[in-house]
DNA sequence: TTGTACGCGTTATCAC
DNA sequence: GTGATAACGCGTACAA
């Protein structure tokens, strides 16, 4: 059927070992025999079987990537970062979508391992801590993006959520706002929890007491953001500005505000977090915090490669600061 | 190092072939020996090596998926459809992002083949027709999503672009519009070309002569859509409605229109195509044509499986009709 | 019902 | 500089 190293050995009238040598650019092989072999390769259109190669080398040059949700708006850029960087190192990427389901995620880990991937990157990974610790105990290279449970010992690429929550709130404060609400996923997600901590810290520093009516908790979706904002608008004294922990919720807030005939930022200022693609397109263009997803994706591969070469768990944590992107949704009072 | 079939054979005091039998649920194996073996598997936490298995079986249970651009807004849903369906069939998916670069795409095909994937799905594939024909001549299973070059003999999942272009334009006509412009990628893309054909057809049927000033060509991006719309607005007699061949261009059109202080659909109606996620979020919510990307992804796997089992090129073409999604960006005159 | 032995395509170790 | 040959982990005739 398909042409193997044996075929081209015959064609070139040499042994398979010699062919293997030129295939892997090993030294000490005669120029002429080299040429003969390369010619045969061309002629028979031969391409090495990485599966067989992987079997003996015990490495696949594949890294596994498990996204907890491929439709997460941050996924594409993150994934592209991973793919691009992996390629630089000569690795291919095998993707899985866990559908936000921990069981599926666990299955994906198993599958990836049976496929002999050389390492795994998990993004937004959920609660499979046991599974991860198991991998770690087997010295299997793993890195996690975003989610760093406090007790985890897995190397992680994270973003400075507390810092960016703080930065966001401070920007609102410095724009003259005092009644600043927060729409958040709260303790439902690590990121929401941390960003809220930043929000509270900034408020505290400014000597403003946090009003629990101003903190609305929901899930990371447009619909939920809208509901949260509606509750805020129903308040007797609504806020003049709102910081949403995730852009999708900010967009939901837009819906609620605009549906009531109010204007942004005229009546209410809105500030998001994540800088997903939509945020620069929606009107008014959303002021938000960029999280450099492409860079994060790349960094996760760098870290994974480190894990792989170190051959023992590094337990590193690299955290990227967010960056405020000023657009049109916040006004100075 | 890692535990193999031999280890568990020893542990259970049977031969490897017996172990292999229970691993693959073959009949004719004693209940008790089965139990012994399963126990050993559990105890040693054994998991079969698919690479070795693939080597002998000559199949990997992996399908390759090459996206020409992972940041294309249609990608996530499409990909999820592929992954979900593949999993139903017991297949894993290996992704590549070709960055819209034909050379990269070609490399990806090579790489995927060396990884011994059982079939390849290409979406939005570019100009590597030769490469595809080569695959076909080797009876290697491939299916293409969207792009069907007229002379291609590769099985394809497509959408009825002509039909949906026609449908979109007709909707505008039936809403009372007569001065209907078209923002399009034109013959730069197959989809744009076909949608324009539908546009022209609808106009012709309505007895309206196509005005070439009303047809603005650009690329599929927000910026380009904006530029196109600006040119339309600069016309002495601007259109009352515009059909954009791609939602991203429609969003660019929004920018141009709103930046001039005009309203949608008050002053100008806008209709898009693709129903990408943003379109339901942007305000006014964009009326557009849905293309059922999740279903397309799934269908492409079905078709690929067909190709694989048939063992000879099917040259099928399955085309899905688009569906009008009425929202708020078109008004009746 | 179970075991032996070979082959899958490749690399690495040793001779020559 | 080159060629046998034994692995790698598994499935499968064939034998027992």
mmCIF file of C-alpha atoms in Angstrom, chain A residues 74 124-125 144-150 156-170 182-202 220 243-247 271-275 288-293 296 317-324:
data_model
loop_
_atom_site.group_PDB
_atom_site.id
_atom_site.type_symbol
_atom_site.label_atom_id
_atom_site.label_comp_id
_atom_site.label_asym_id
_atom_site.label_seq_id
_atom_site.Cartn_x
_atom_site.Cartn_y
_atom_site.Cartn_z
ATOM 1 C CA UNK A 74 -11.298 33.916 24.148
ATOM 2 C CA UNK A 124 -10.087 27.320 31.781
ATOM 3 C CA UNK A 125 -9.825 23.923 33.315
ATOM 4 C CA UNK A 144 -2.932 25.087 32.896
ATOM 5 C CA UNK A 145 -4.166 28.373 31.531
ATOM 6 C CA UNK A 146 -6.082 30.798 33.722
ATOM 7 C CA UNK A 147 -7.411 28.637 36.478
ATOM 8 C CA UNK A 148 -5.045 28.317 39.359
ATOM 9 C CA UNK A 149 -6.660 26.717 42.325
ATOM 10 C CA UNK A 150 -4.728 27.778 45.343
ATOM 11 C CA UNK A 156 0.096 27.785 35.293
ATOM 12 C CA UNK A 157 -0.206 30.709 32.954
ATOM 13 C CA UNK A 158 -2.491 33.164 34.634
ATOM 14 C CA UNK A 159 -3.618 36.731 34.401
ATOM 15 C CA UNK A 160 -3.492 39.182 37.223
ATOM 16 C CA UNK A 161 -7.206 39.368 37.865
ATOM 17 C CA UNK A 162 -6.970 41.167 41.138
ATOM 18 C CA UNK A 163 -4.718 43.741 39.599
ATOM 19 C CA UNK A 164 -6.900 44.331 36.588
ATOM 20 C CA UNK A 165 -10.071 44.493 38.672
ATOM 21 C CA UNK A 166 -8.323 47.071 40.751
ATOM 22 C CA UNK A 167 -7.089 48.960 37.730
ATOM 23 C CA UNK A 168 -10.515 49.001 36.137
ATOM 24 C CA UNK A 169 -12.234 50.296 39.219
ATOM 25 C CA UNK A 170 -9.568 52.870 39.783
ATOM 26 C CA UNK A 182 -20.012 45.549 39.784
ATOM 27 C CA UNK A 183 -21.515 42.823 37.657
ATOM 28 C CA UNK A 184 -19.630 39.656 38.372
ATOM 29 C CA UNK A 185 -19.551 35.895 38.213
ATOM 30 C CA UNK A 186 -18.529 36.159 41.856
ATOM 31 C CA UNK A 187 -17.225 33.026 43.409
ATOM 32 C CA UNK A 188 -18.654 30.953 40.578
ATOM 33 C CA UNK A 189 -15.387 31.438 38.764
ATOM 34 C CA UNK A 190 -11.885 32.040 39.937
ATOM 35 C CA UNK A 191 -11.514 34.974 37.587
ATOM 36 C CA UNK A 192 -14.707 36.626 38.754
ATOM 37 C CA UNK A 193 -13.798 36.171 42.361
ATOM 38 C CA UNK A 194 -10.400 37.720 41.907
ATOM 39 C CA UNK A 195 -11.571 40.622 39.817
ATOM 40 C CA UNK A 196 -14.127 41.409 42.452
ATOM 41 C CA UNK A 197 -11.378 41.424 45.040
ATOM 42 C CA UNK A 198 -9.625 44.058 42.959
ATOM 43 C CA UNK A 199 -12.825 46.044 42.728
ATOM 44 C CA UNK A 200 -13.317 45.977 46.470
ATOM 45 C CA UNK A 201 -9.735 46.892 47.124
ATOM 46 C CA UNK A 202 -9.915 49.958 44.893
ATOM 47 C CA UNK A 220 -20.707 34.688 32.150
ATOM 48 C CA UNK A 243 -17.602 47.392 35.957
ATOM 49 C CA UNK A 244 -18.466 43.995 34.489
ATOM 50 C CA UNK A 245 -16.094 41.164 35.221
ATOM 51 C CA UNK A 246 -16.469 39.768 31.705
ATOM 52 C CA UNK A 247 -17.113 41.521 28.408
ATOM 53 C CA UNK A 271 -16.333 49.017 31.674
ATOM 54 C CA UNK A 272 -15.644 45.402 30.768
ATOM 55 C CA UNK A 273 -12.881 42.873 31.039
ATOM 56 C CA UNK A 274 -11.277 40.553 28.473
ATOM 57 C CA UNK A 275 -11.270 42.624 25.329
ATOM 58 C CA UNK A 288 -12.180 47.158 28.761
ATOM 59 C CA UNK A 289 -9.128 45.290 30.002
ATOM 60 C CA UNK A 290 -7.074 43.421 27.458
ATOM 61 C CA UNK A 291 -5.734 40.026 28.462
ATOM 62 C CA UNK A 292 -3.382 39.272 25.590
ATOM 63 C CA UNK A 293 -4.818 35.900 24.781
ATOM 64 C CA UNK A 296 -0.967 33.641 26.790
ATOM 65 C CA UNK A 317 3.265 30.308 37.768
ATOM 66 C CA UNK A 318 3.561 33.033 35.220
ATOM 67 C CA UNK A 319 1.098 35.841 35.536
ATOM 68 C CA UNK A 320 0.419 38.449 32.933
ATOM 69 C CA UNK A 321 -0.907 41.851 33.868
ATOM 70 C CA UNK A 322 -3.981 43.093 32.066
ATOM 71 C CA UNK A 323 -4.006 46.390 30.237
ATOM 72 C CA UNK A 324 -6.686 49.024 30.154
#
